[in-house]
Short mmCIF file of C-alpha atoms in Angstrom, two decimals:
data_model
loop_
_atom_site.label_atom_id
_atom_site.label_comp_id
_atom_site.label_asym_id
_atom_site.label_seq_id
_atom_site.Cartn_x
_atom_site.Cartn_y
_atom_site.Cartn_z
CA MET A 1 102.63 46.71 -26.17
CA ILE A 2 101.41 42.84 -27.57
CA ARG A 3 104.21 41.54 -29.65
CA ILE A 4 103.12 39.38 -32.68
CA SER A 5 104.62 37.67 -35.22
CA VAL A 6 103.17 36.88 -38.32
CA LEU A 7 104.16 34.23 -40.39
CA SER A 8 103.41 33.21 -44.10
CA ASN A 9 104.44 32.27 -47.42
CA ILE A 10 102.55 35.08 -48.79
CA CYS A 11 102.92 39.09 -47.80
CA PHE A 12 99.68 40.50 -45.78
CA GLU A 13 101.25 43.83 -46.34
CA PRO A 14 100.48 47.32 -47.32
CA TYR A 15 97.67 46.83 -44.87
CA LEU A 16 99.27 44.59 -41.67
CA LYS A 17 100.35 46.39 -39.54
CA LYS A 18 97.34 49.16 -40.56
CA SER A 19 95.03 46.60 -39.35
CA PHE A 20 96.16 44.81 -36.18
CA LEU A 21 96.97 48.22 -34.64
CA ARG A 22 93.55 49.05 -35.43
CA ALA A 23 92.31 45.50 -33.41
CA PHE A 24 94.34 45.91 -30.45
CA SER A 25 93.85 49.52 -30.17
CA GLY A 26 97.26 50.70 -31.05
CA THR A 27 99.25 48.70 -28.63
CA ALA A 28 100.01 45.39 -31.39
CA ASP A 29 103.59 45.26 -32.48
CA VAL A 30 103.81 43.98 -35.63
CA SER A 31 106.09 42.39 -37.95
CA TYR A 32 106.15 39.45 -40.81
CA THR A 33 108.79 36.91 -41.72
CA SER A 34 108.23 34.72 -44.40
CA LEU A 35 108.00 30.95 -44.21
CA ASN A 36 110.93 30.25 -46.57
CA ASP A 37 113.50 33.03 -43.84
CA ILE A 38 112.55 30.48 -41.17
CA GLY A 39 116.22 29.02 -40.17
CA GLU A 40 117.40 27.18 -36.95
CA ALA A 41 119.17 30.47 -36.11
CA THR A 42 115.79 31.92 -35.64
CA VAL A 43 114.36 32.84 -32.26
CA LEU A 44 110.87 33.65 -32.34
CA ASP A 45 111.21 36.42 -29.41
CA ALA A 46 106.30 37.05 -29.73
CA GLU A 47 104.13 36.94 -27.52
CA LEU A 48 101.58 35.57 -30.01
CA ILE A 49 102.24 33.78 -33.75
CA LEU A 50 99.97 33.66 -36.43
CA LEU A 51 100.69 30.84 -38.60
CA HIS A 52 99.48 31.00 -42.26
CA ILE A 53 99.79 28.62 -45.08
CA ASN A 54 98.40 29.93 -48.38
CA LEU A 55 96.99 26.39 -50.38
CA GLU A 56 97.46 28.12 -53.72
CA ASP A 57 101.06 28.65 -53.11
CA TRP A 58 101.96 25.03 -52.15
CA LEU A 59 99.33 23.41 -54.61
CA ASN A 60 101.35 25.25 -57.81
CA SER A 61 104.62 23.57 -55.91
CA ALA A 62 105.90 20.74 -58.19
CA ASP A 63 106.70 18.63 -55.16
CA MET A 64 103.69 19.73 -53.55
CA LEU A 65 100.44 17.57 -55.06
CA GLN A 66 99.23 15.07 -52.49
CA THR A 67 97.56 15.76 -49.24
CA GLU A 68 99.72 13.79 -47.11
CA ASP A 69 103.32 15.63 -48.19
CA ILE A 70 101.27 19.29 -47.03
CA ILE A 71 100.11 17.01 -43.62
CA VAL A 72 103.68 16.26 -43.02
CA ARG A 73 105.22 19.37 -44.36
CA CYS A 74 102.48 21.59 -41.98
CA ARG A 75 103.36 19.28 -38.82
CA GLU A 76 107.14 20.07 -39.65
CA MET A 77 106.59 23.77 -39.95
CA TYR A 78 104.35 23.99 -37.09
CA ASN A 79 106.57 21.65 -34.82
CA CYS A 80 109.64 23.42 -35.43
CA ILE A 81 107.92 27.24 -34.61
CA ARG A 82 106.73 25.34 -31.38
CA ASN A 83 110.03 24.73 -30.13
CA LYS A 84 111.48 27.99 -31.21
CA THR A 85 109.05 30.00 -29.34
CA ASN A 86 107.37 29.91 -26.17
CA ALA A 87 104.48 31.69 -26.98
CA VAL A 88 100.73 31.10 -28.41
CA ILE A 89 100.72 30.33 -31.85
CA LEU A 90 97.33 30.72 -34.05
CA PHE A 91 97.11 28.71 -36.71
CA LEU A 92 95.12 30.59 -39.79
CA GLY A 93 93.00 27.56 -41.70
CA PHE A 94 93.41 26.81 -45.30
CA GLU A 95 91.17 28.29 -47.87
CA ASP A 96 90.38 27.31 -51.58
CA TYR A 97 87.93 30.39 -53.25
CA PHE A 98 90.73 31.65 -54.67
CA SER A 99 90.42 29.93 -57.96
CA ASP A 100 88.59 31.09 -60.68
CA CYS A 101 87.56 27.42 -62.08
CA HIS A 102 83.82 27.55 -60.75
CA TYR A 103 82.56 29.64 -63.63
CA VAL A 104 83.72 27.17 -65.89
CA TYR A 105 82.63 23.46 -64.21
CA GLY A 106 79.96 25.04 -61.26
CA ASN A 107 80.22 25.52 -57.85
CA ILE A 108 81.41 22.14 -56.74
CA THR A 109 84.68 21.43 -53.72
CA PRO A 110 87.67 22.04 -55.43
CA TYR A 111 90.56 20.02 -55.71
CA ASN A 112 89.15 17.08 -53.86
CA GLY A 113 88.40 18.83 -50.48
CA ILE A 114 91.64 19.37 -49.42
CA ALA A 115 91.86 22.13 -47.63
CA ASP A 116 88.69 20.72 -45.25
CA ARG A 117 90.69 17.46 -44.89
CA LEU A 118 93.51 19.95 -43.96
CA ASN A 119 91.74 22.29 -41.26
CA ILE A 120 90.54 18.99 -39.28
CA ASP A 121 93.99 16.85 -38.90
CA ILE A 122 96.19 20.28 -38.24
CA SER A 123 93.40 21.64 -35.74
CA GLU A 124 93.55 18.19 -34.06
CA ASP A 125 97.20 18.04 -34.45
CA ILE A 126 97.38 22.11 -32.21
CA PHE A 127 93.81 21.71 -29.85
CA ASP A 128 95.38 21.42 -26.41
CA ILE A 129 97.67 24.17 -26.66
CA ASP A 130 97.19 26.79 -29.45
CA SER A 131 94.42 27.64 -31.36
CA PHE A 132 92.88 26.93 -34.98
CA ILE A 133 91.11 29.58 -36.43
CA ASP A 134 88.65 29.13 -39.32
CA LEU A 135 89.66 31.26 -42.20
CA LYS A 136 86.61 29.81 -44.40
CA ARG A 137 84.76 31.21 -41.80
CA ILE A 138 85.84 34.90 -41.85
CA ILE A 139 85.96 34.54 -45.79
CA ALA A 140 82.32 33.07 -45.64
CA ARG A 141 81.00 36.05 -42.87
CA ILE A 142 82.39 39.23 -46.04
CA GLY A 143 81.46 37.33 -49.23
CA ILE A 144 84.75 35.67 -52.16
CA GLU A 145 84.24 39.48 -53.87
CA HIS A 146 84.98 41.27 -50.88
CA SER A 147 87.95 38.91 -49.83
CA TYR A 148 90.74 39.17 -52.45
CA SER A 149 93.01 41.73 -53.99
CA VAL A 150 93.86 40.81 -57.78
CA LYS A 151 96.29 43.62 -57.77
CA GLY A 152 97.48 42.87 -54.64
CA LYS A 153 98.53 39.35 -55.53
CA TYR A 154 100.52 39.75 -58.41
CA ARG A 155 101.79 43.10 -57.25
CA TRP A 156 103.16 41.96 -53.92
CA ASN A 157 102.02 38.10 -54.20
CA SER A 158 99.55 39.97 -51.53
CA PRO A 159 96.02 38.13 -52.46
CA TYR A 160 94.44 39.49 -49.47
CA SER A 161 92.17 42.52 -49.47
CA GLU A 162 92.10 45.41 -47.17
CA MET A 163 88.46 43.93 -45.93
CA LEU A 164 89.75 40.75 -44.96
CA THR A 165 93.18 41.33 -43.36
CA ASP A 166 91.47 43.47 -41.05
CA LYS A 167 88.73 40.06 -39.96
CA ILE A 168 91.95 38.63 -39.71
CA ALA A 169 93.39 41.06 -37.32
CA ASP A 170 89.66 41.43 -35.56
CA GLU A 171 89.96 37.54 -34.99
CA VAL A 172 93.34 37.85 -33.68
CA TYR A 173 92.79 40.11 -30.73
CA LYS A 174 89.72 37.67 -30.19
CA GLN A 175 91.68 34.98 -29.82
CA TYR A 176 94.20 37.28 -27.15
CA CYS A 177 91.40 38.14 -25.29
CA ILE A 178 90.70 34.33 -24.78
CA ILE A 179 94.24 33.40 -24.34
CA THR A 180 94.74 36.01 -21.69
CA GLY A 181 91.18 36.19 -19.69
CA GLN A 182 89.48 39.31 -20.74
CA THR A 183 86.17 38.14 -20.13
CA LYS A 184 82.83 38.68 -18.93
CA LYS A 185 81.86 36.04 -16.50
CA CYS A 186 78.51 36.20 -15.34
CA LEU A 187 74.79 36.79 -17.33
CA VAL A 188 71.71 37.57 -15.40
CA LEU A 189 68.55 36.75 -17.10
CA ASP A 190 65.21 38.58 -17.39
CA CYS A 191 62.23 35.60 -17.91
CA ASP A 192 59.17 36.74 -19.37
CA ASN A 193 60.01 37.96 -23.62
CA VAL A 194 63.80 36.51 -22.95
CA LEU A 195 63.78 33.15 -22.03
CA TRP A 196 59.92 32.52 -23.17
CA GLY A 197 57.31 34.79 -24.65
CA GLY A 198 54.60 36.37 -22.62
CA ILE A 199 54.00 37.40 -19.53
CA LEU A 200 54.01 34.50 -16.86
CA SER A 201 51.43 36.24 -14.34
CA GLU A 202 49.13 37.17 -17.19
CA ASP A 203 49.61 34.18 -19.51
CA GLY A 204 50.54 31.58 -16.95
CA ILE A 205 52.37 28.43 -17.95
CA GLU A 206 50.02 27.18 -20.34
CA GLY A 207 49.90 30.26 -22.19
CA ILE A 208 53.81 31.40 -22.37
CA ARG A 209 55.26 30.58 -25.63
CA LEU A 210 58.95 28.73 -26.13
CA GLY A 211 58.55 25.68 -28.44
CA ASN A 212 60.34 23.95 -31.10
CA SER A 213 58.13 25.72 -34.31
CA GLY A 214 56.20 28.85 -34.71
CA LEU A 215 56.42 31.89 -32.07
CA GLY A 216 58.06 30.09 -29.64
CA ARG A 217 60.78 29.38 -31.34
CA GLU A 218 63.13 31.83 -30.94
CA TYR A 219 62.80 31.86 -27.20
CA ARG A 220 63.81 27.68 -27.30
CA ASP A 221 67.21 28.61 -29.86
CA PHE A 222 67.91 31.56 -27.39
CA GLN A 223 67.76 29.23 -24.33
CA ARG A 224 70.58 26.79 -26.44
CA PHE A 225 72.58 29.17 -27.16
CA LEU A 226 72.43 30.40 -23.44
CA GLN A 227 73.24 26.49 -22.88
CA ASP A 228 75.92 26.45 -24.80
CA LEU A 229 77.82 30.01 -22.96
CA TYR A 230 76.95 27.79 -19.94
CA PHE A 231 78.88 24.71 -20.99
CA HIS A 232 81.90 26.88 -22.20
CA GLY A 233 81.94 28.23 -18.26
CA VAL A 234 79.79 31.47 -18.12
CA ILE A 235 77.76 31.88 -14.88
CA LEU A 236 74.01 31.77 -15.82
CA THR A 237 72.05 32.98 -13.35
CA VAL A 238 68.06 34.56 -13.39
CA CYS A 239 66.98 37.96 -12.52
CA SER A 240 62.96 38.23 -12.47
CA LYS A 241 59.76 40.65 -11.46
CA ASN A 242 57.79 37.32 -10.86
CA ASP A 243 56.51 34.92 -8.22
CA GLU A 244 59.36 31.97 -7.22
CA PRO A 245 57.48 29.20 -7.28
CA ASP A 246 55.79 30.35 -10.53
CA VAL A 247 59.07 30.63 -12.37
CA ARG A 248 60.86 27.50 -11.22
CA ARG A 249 57.52 25.39 -12.21
CA VAL A 250 58.46 26.36 -15.48
CA PHE A 251 61.92 25.23 -15.65
CA ARG A 252 60.78 21.74 -14.19
CA GLU A 253 57.73 21.58 -16.04
CA HIS A 254 57.06 23.08 -18.88
CA SER A 255 58.42 20.56 -21.99
CA GLY A 256 60.02 23.49 -23.78
CA MET A 257 62.24 24.73 -21.67
CA ILE A 258 66.29 23.49 -22.81
CA LEU A 259 67.81 25.28 -19.74
CA ARG A 260 67.89 23.19 -16.23
CA GLU A 261 67.25 24.45 -12.88
CA GLU A 262 70.58 22.68 -12.12
CA GLN A 263 72.18 25.22 -14.46
CA VAL A 264 71.24 28.37 -12.79
CA ALA A 265 73.83 29.47 -10.32
CA CYS A 266 71.30 31.77 -8.97
CA PHE A 267 67.69 33.19 -8.70
CA LYS A 268 66.78 36.63 -7.33
CA ILE A 269 62.94 36.78 -8.39
CA ASN A 270 60.50 39.06 -6.74
CA TRP A 271 59.64 42.36 -7.42
CA ASN A 272 62.49 44.19 -6.42
CA SER A 273 64.41 46.65 -8.41
CA LYS A 274 66.70 44.94 -11.13
CA PRO A 275 69.52 46.65 -9.85
CA GLU A 276 69.82 45.90 -6.33
CA ASN A 277 69.06 41.76 -7.69
CA ILE A 278 72.20 42.70 -10.03
CA ARG A 279 73.77 44.04 -6.71
CA ALA A 280 72.53 40.93 -4.63
CA ILE A 281 73.62 38.20 -7.10
CA ALA A 282 77.48 39.64 -6.98
CA ASP A 283 77.38 39.66 -3.27
CA GLU A 284 76.25 36.00 -3.24
CA LEU A 285 78.40 34.66 -5.99
CA ASN A 286 81.13 36.63 -4.39
CA ILE A 287 81.61 38.56 -7.93
CA SER A 288 82.02 41.61 -8.60
CA THR A 289 79.62 43.93 -11.03
CA ASP A 290 82.02 44.58 -13.27
CA SER A 291 81.95 41.04 -14.77
CA MET A 292 78.36 41.04 -15.60
CA VAL A 293 76.82 40.76 -18.35
CA PHE A 294 72.14 41.89 -18.42
CA VAL A 295 69.72 40.67 -20.56
CA ASP A 296 66.03 42.41 -20.54
CA ASP A 297 63.41 42.81 -23.16
CA SER A 298 62.50 46.32 -22.00
CA VAL A 299 64.19 49.84 -22.29
CA PHE A 300 63.05 50.61 -18.28
CA GLU A 301 65.23 48.05 -17.11
CA THR A 302 68.07 48.05 -19.11
CA GLU A 303 68.66 52.05 -18.71
CA ALA A 304 67.82 51.58 -15.27
CA VAL A 305 70.94 48.87 -14.73
CA ARG A 306 72.64 51.10 -17.22
CA ALA A 307 72.11 53.85 -14.73
CA LEU A 308 72.72 52.97 -11.77
CA LEU A 309 75.31 50.29 -12.21
CA PRO A 310 76.97 51.43 -15.88
CA GLU A 311 80.36 48.89 -15.19
CA VAL A 312 77.22 46.12 -15.84
CA ILE A 313 76.90 45.24 -20.21
CA THR A 314 72.84 45.61 -20.83
CA ILE A 315 71.80 44.40 -23.49
CA LYS A 316 68.53 44.99 -25.20
CA TYR A 317 66.73 41.22 -25.92
CA ASP A 318 66.15 41.41 -29.62
CA ARG A 319 66.56 38.14 -31.58
CA GLU A 320 67.49 39.95 -34.41
CA ARG A 321 70.62 41.97 -33.50
CA MET A 322 71.42 41.29 -30.12
CA TYR A 323 73.54 38.07 -30.63
CA GLU A 324 77.15 39.82 -31.72
CA LYS A 325 76.65 41.95 -28.20
CA PHE A 326 77.45 38.75 -26.39
CA ALA A 327 81.25 39.33 -28.20
CA SER A 328 81.85 40.65 -24.26
CA PHE A 329 82.38 36.63 -23.95
CA ASN A 330 85.27 35.98 -24.90
CA LEU A 331 85.54 32.03 -24.10
CA ARG A 332 87.60 28.55 -24.69
CA ASN A 333 86.29 26.16 -26.78
CA ASN A 334 88.00 22.81 -24.59
CA MET A 335 86.93 23.92 -20.96
CA ASP A 336 86.67 21.03 -18.70
CA SER A 337 82.79 19.73 -18.39
CA PHE A 338 83.80 18.66 -14.80
CA GLU A 339 85.26 21.84 -13.85
CA VAL A 340 81.60 23.58 -15.22
CA GLU A 341 80.03 21.29 -13.01
CA ALA A 342 81.78 21.71 -10.18
CA ARG A 343 82.10 25.61 -10.21
CA ASN A 344 77.80 25.85 -11.13
CA ARG A 345 77.70 23.66 -7.70
CA THR A 346 80.16 25.70 -5.66
CA TYR A 347 77.33 28.58 -6.99
CA ARG A 348 74.80 26.70 -5.60
CA THR A 349 75.18 25.90 -3.07
CA ALA A 350 75.93 29.27 -1.52
CA PRO A 351 72.94 29.93 -0.04
CA LEU A 352 73.04 26.32 1.92
CA ARG A 353 76.44 27.96 3.39
CA LYS A 354 75.34 30.91 4.38
CA ALA A 355 72.34 29.05 6.18
CA LEU A 356 75.23 26.99 7.51
CA MET A 357 77.22 30.24 9.09
CA GLU A 358 73.96 31.58 10.46
CA LYS A 359 73.47 28.72 12.50
CA CYS A 360 76.65 28.20 13.47
CA GLY A 361 76.90 31.67 15.07
CA SER A 362 80.36 31.87 14.79
CA TYR A 363 82.83 32.42 12.16
CA ASP A 364 85.25 29.63 13.93
CA LYS A 365 82.42 26.96 14.26
CA TYR A 366 81.30 27.40 10.65
CA ILE A 367 85.01 26.16 9.24
CA GLU A 368 84.81 24.18 11.23
CA SER A 369 81.05 22.81 10.74
CA LEU A 370 82.09 23.04 6.53
CA ASP A 371 84.63 20.14 7.04
CA SER A 372 86.79 21.66 4.13
CA ARG A 373 89.23 19.02 2.68
CA ILE A 374 92.30 20.34 0.60
CA ASP A 375 94.76 18.60 -1.72
CA ILE A 376 97.93 20.24 -2.77
CA HIS A 377 99.60 18.04 -5.53
CA ARG A 378 102.44 18.69 -8.92
CA ILE A 379 100.47 19.54 -11.24
CA LEU A 380 99.38 17.27 -14.29
CA PRO A 381 99.58 17.51 -18.00
CA ALA A 382 95.46 17.19 -17.76
CA GLU A 383 95.12 20.68 -15.72
CA TYR A 384 97.47 22.49 -17.44
CA SER A 385 94.37 24.39 -19.14
CA ARG A 386 92.86 24.42 -16.04
CA VAL A 387 95.14 26.18 -14.64
CA ALA A 388 95.88 28.61 -17.46
CA GLU A 389 92.41 29.92 -16.81
CA LEU A 390 92.59 30.32 -13.21
CA THR A 391 95.51 32.06 -13.77
CA GLN A 392 94.22 34.33 -16.16
CA ARG A 393 90.65 34.90 -14.58
CA THR A 394 91.76 35.35 -11.31
CA ASN A 395 92.34 39.09 -9.67
CA ARG A 396 91.90 39.27 -6.04
CA CYS A 397 94.24 36.36 -3.98
CA THR A 398 96.80 36.48 -7.11
CA ASN A 399 100.40 37.55 -7.05
CA GLY A 400 99.08 38.81 -10.40
CA MET A 401 100.89 36.61 -12.69
CA ARG A 402 98.90 35.28 -16.06
CA TYR A 403 100.54 31.92 -17.82
CA THR A 404 99.00 30.83 -20.88
CA ALA A 405 98.65 26.20 -21.23
CA ALA A 406 101.84 26.60 -23.55
CA GLU A 407 103.75 28.48 -20.76
CA ILE A 408 102.30 26.27 -18.10
CA LYS A 409 103.88 23.38 -19.82
CA ARG A 410 106.82 24.26 -20.36
CA HIS A 411 107.59 25.07 -16.60
CA ALA A 412 106.25 22.19 -15.20
CA GLN A 413 108.64 20.09 -17.48
CA GLU A 414 111.46 22.54 -16.62
CA GLN A 415 113.33 22.18 -12.66
CA VAL A 416 110.26 23.72 -10.97
CA TRP A 417 107.52 22.91 -8.41
CA PHE A 418 104.35 23.47 -10.09
CA TYR A 419 101.12 22.91 -8.06
CA THR A 420 97.91 22.61 -8.15
CA VAL A 421 94.62 23.17 -5.05
CA SER A 422 91.85 21.36 -5.26
CA LEU A 423 88.78 21.79 -2.59
CA SER A 424 86.02 20.38 -1.79
CA ASP A 425 83.25 20.43 1.79
CA ARG A 426 80.43 19.28 2.79
CA PHE A 427 78.38 20.98 0.07
CA SER A 428 79.91 19.84 -3.34
CA ASP A 429 83.06 19.68 -5.16
CA LEU A 430 83.91 22.94 -6.11
CA GLY A 431 87.56 21.37 -8.44
CA ILE A 432 91.06 23.50 -8.82
CA VAL A 433 90.79 26.44 -7.43
CA GLY A 434 94.12 27.12 -7.20
CA ALA A 435 97.46 27.06 -8.49
CA ILE A 436 101.46 27.62 -6.99
CA GLU A 437 105.08 27.44 -8.57
CA THR A 438 108.29 28.39 -7.19
CA GLU A 439 111.67 27.94 -8.63
CA ASP A 440 114.73 27.73 -6.06
CA ASN A 441 114.23 30.05 -3.79
CA VAL A 442 111.30 32.23 -5.63
CA LEU A 443 107.47 31.88 -5.58
CA ARG A 444 106.31 33.44 -9.31
CA LEU A 445 102.77 31.92 -9.73
CA PHE A 446 100.17 32.21 -6.20
CA SER A 447 96.31 32.18 -7.64
CA LEU A 448 93.51 31.22 -5.71
CA SER A 449 89.65 31.53 -7.63
CA CYS A 450 87.34 33.73 -5.60
CA ARG A 451 85.34 30.63 -4.95
CA ALA A 452 87.73 29.22 -2.20
CA LEU A 453 87.90 32.95 -0.62
CA GLY A 454 86.66 33.39 3.31
CA ARG A 455 87.86 30.02 4.51
CA GLY A 456 91.91 30.16 5.27
CA VAL A 457 92.45 28.32 2.05
CA GLU A 458 95.00 30.91 0.83
CA GLU A 459 96.49 30.79 4.34
CA LYS A 460 97.21 26.97 3.93
CA MET A 461 98.26 26.94 0.71
CA LEU A 462 101.10 29.40 1.69
CA ARG A 463 102.25 27.86 5.03
CA TYR A 464 102.48 24.63 2.95
CA ILE A 465 105.18 26.32 0.40
CA ALA A 466 106.66 27.64 3.27
CA ALA A 467 107.57 24.66 5.16
CA GLU A 468 108.06 22.91 1.19
CA HIS A 469 110.50 25.51 -0.11
CA ASP A 470 113.04 28.48 1.56
CA ILE A 471 111.06 31.47 0.14
CA LYS A 472 113.30 34.95 -0.62
CA THR A 473 111.58 36.74 -3.36
CA ILE A 474 107.98 36.91 -4.65
CA LEU A 475 107.06 38.45 -7.62
CA PHE A 476 104.26 40.33 -7.86
CA SER A 477 102.14 42.19 -10.39
CA ASP A 478 99.48 44.92 -8.79
CA SER A 479 96.29 43.81 -10.33
CA GLY A 480 93.95 46.23 -8.15
CA LYS A 481 92.50 43.96 -5.72
CA ASN A 482 95.02 42.04 -4.47
CA GLN A 483 96.23 44.08 -1.66
CA SER A 484 94.89 41.65 1.04
CA LEU A 485 97.34 38.77 -0.67
CA PHE A 486 100.33 41.35 -0.18
CA ASN A 487 99.84 41.95 3.05
CA LEU A 488 99.45 37.38 3.64
CA LEU A 489 102.63 37.10 1.44
CA ASN A 490 104.17 39.86 4.74
CA ASP A 491 103.05 38.17 7.01
CA ILE A 492 103.98 34.72 6.23
CA PHE A 493 107.35 35.80 4.33
CA PRO A 494 108.62 38.55 6.35
CA ASN A 495 112.33 38.50 5.33
CA ALA A 496 111.43 37.86 1.35
CA GLU A 497 112.47 40.70 -1.68
CA PHE A 498 109.15 41.53 -3.69
CA VAL A 499 109.95 41.90 -7.14
CA CYS A 500 107.50 43.94 -9.52
CA VAL A 501 106.19 42.23 -12.50
CA ASP A 502 104.24 45.35 -14.30
CA ASP A 503 103.00 43.83 -16.67
CA GLY A 504 101.77 40.58 -15.25
CA LYS A 505 104.25 38.40 -17.29
CA CYS A 506 106.48 35.52 -15.76
CA ARG A 507 109.61 35.40 -17.34
CA SER A 508 112.37 33.16 -17.26
CA GLY A 509 115.27 35.99 -15.09
CA ASP A 510 112.51 38.41 -14.02
CA ALA A 511 113.51 37.53 -10.23
CA LYS A 512 117.42 36.84 -11.08
#
């Protein structure tokens, strides 16, 4: 069960538990606490905390009329809660739609825009570790008339409707998936009538539809959306039945192209079947097909992939109804652009490594020719978010521990040894690919990206730890794919005791 605490100065009943149980498919244990009941002795034992402050309630307080007063009080309350918990805090933003005065003076910004100013200030305060949810946007999507309950407001101090409570619960689940790294990794794209309008082999580069106006605008807008996915960490690949030189010419020469050739990690442009090419992309990038999403305009192609690769999510291109299907991507909004570029360079240069391996003739010579350089150092504050993402996304070479940025920050400030591992070779800088944490004689975390597999990095990391620390206990949680790491840990630490952590969470005292 996922323990969730809702802290607010209004009541979210009678819909709170029902909404969260539905959104989390019955796995949420949700509780409500009034902000007025949080004292010095309060201990918040939860994995997620939803913090909400109703602006109407504070504006009606005699001592809370100035924006500056509200900002100060918000910061004090947030910091108080932050000091009481290791959980991720989701701050539910302020809204100002509760007033009915627009019937009198029209639809102008109410209360001098206090809600908007508060949202900007508070979101900047919590951005590094916690998350800020835009409540005004949620209300806008379902409509003001559907968001409030007059009866609930005056009977239970519960002003929000069941529909709005449901949408809030859905957003909390979305953020939970982002925090825990439950996302697809790779997007496979057809070209004709997906990246541009028309058939390239028939219409030629001068005849395809792609631009800022007319029939080509929808494709340019879709490419902008794809580029946004790229900058948030999604691996973009192309799988098209075309002649490769023609497709690459469009990427390089067509003025309407938003996506750049270097932003595509892998091209499979030939006349093979789409399922065959998708398997080839997965093999080349060293990822599993269940982490992939496929977009095509053809029902025949999407159905073929769905039948032969049911683990791949398929999306038929439809400019009016397809975007919501991309919700299988749960992406952090604060991705490190350097890490995105480093990751993509690694995938783009994979064919060069493959060619080198074929040229070398033996695996040992290949590893030597790669000229891999490994750097292991104590974790830096700027690396917390990247390492958190790494622990959440890695399933093969991991001991199964999953961390949030807040947990990493707390651990790094305690009496533990927390390392990050960077890797580069003759072809590219792979950036941060691994993380290790030890406490006393316990190996608490081991995580290595699949991008670094196949060159002995995991063994070098473990031998470094073996030389620096006397490991007697190893925390381990079965991810379903990490048996090879389990075997390697047994080889390097033959006398260590393995402690199973079933839920993949690493908490104080687990191995003591």
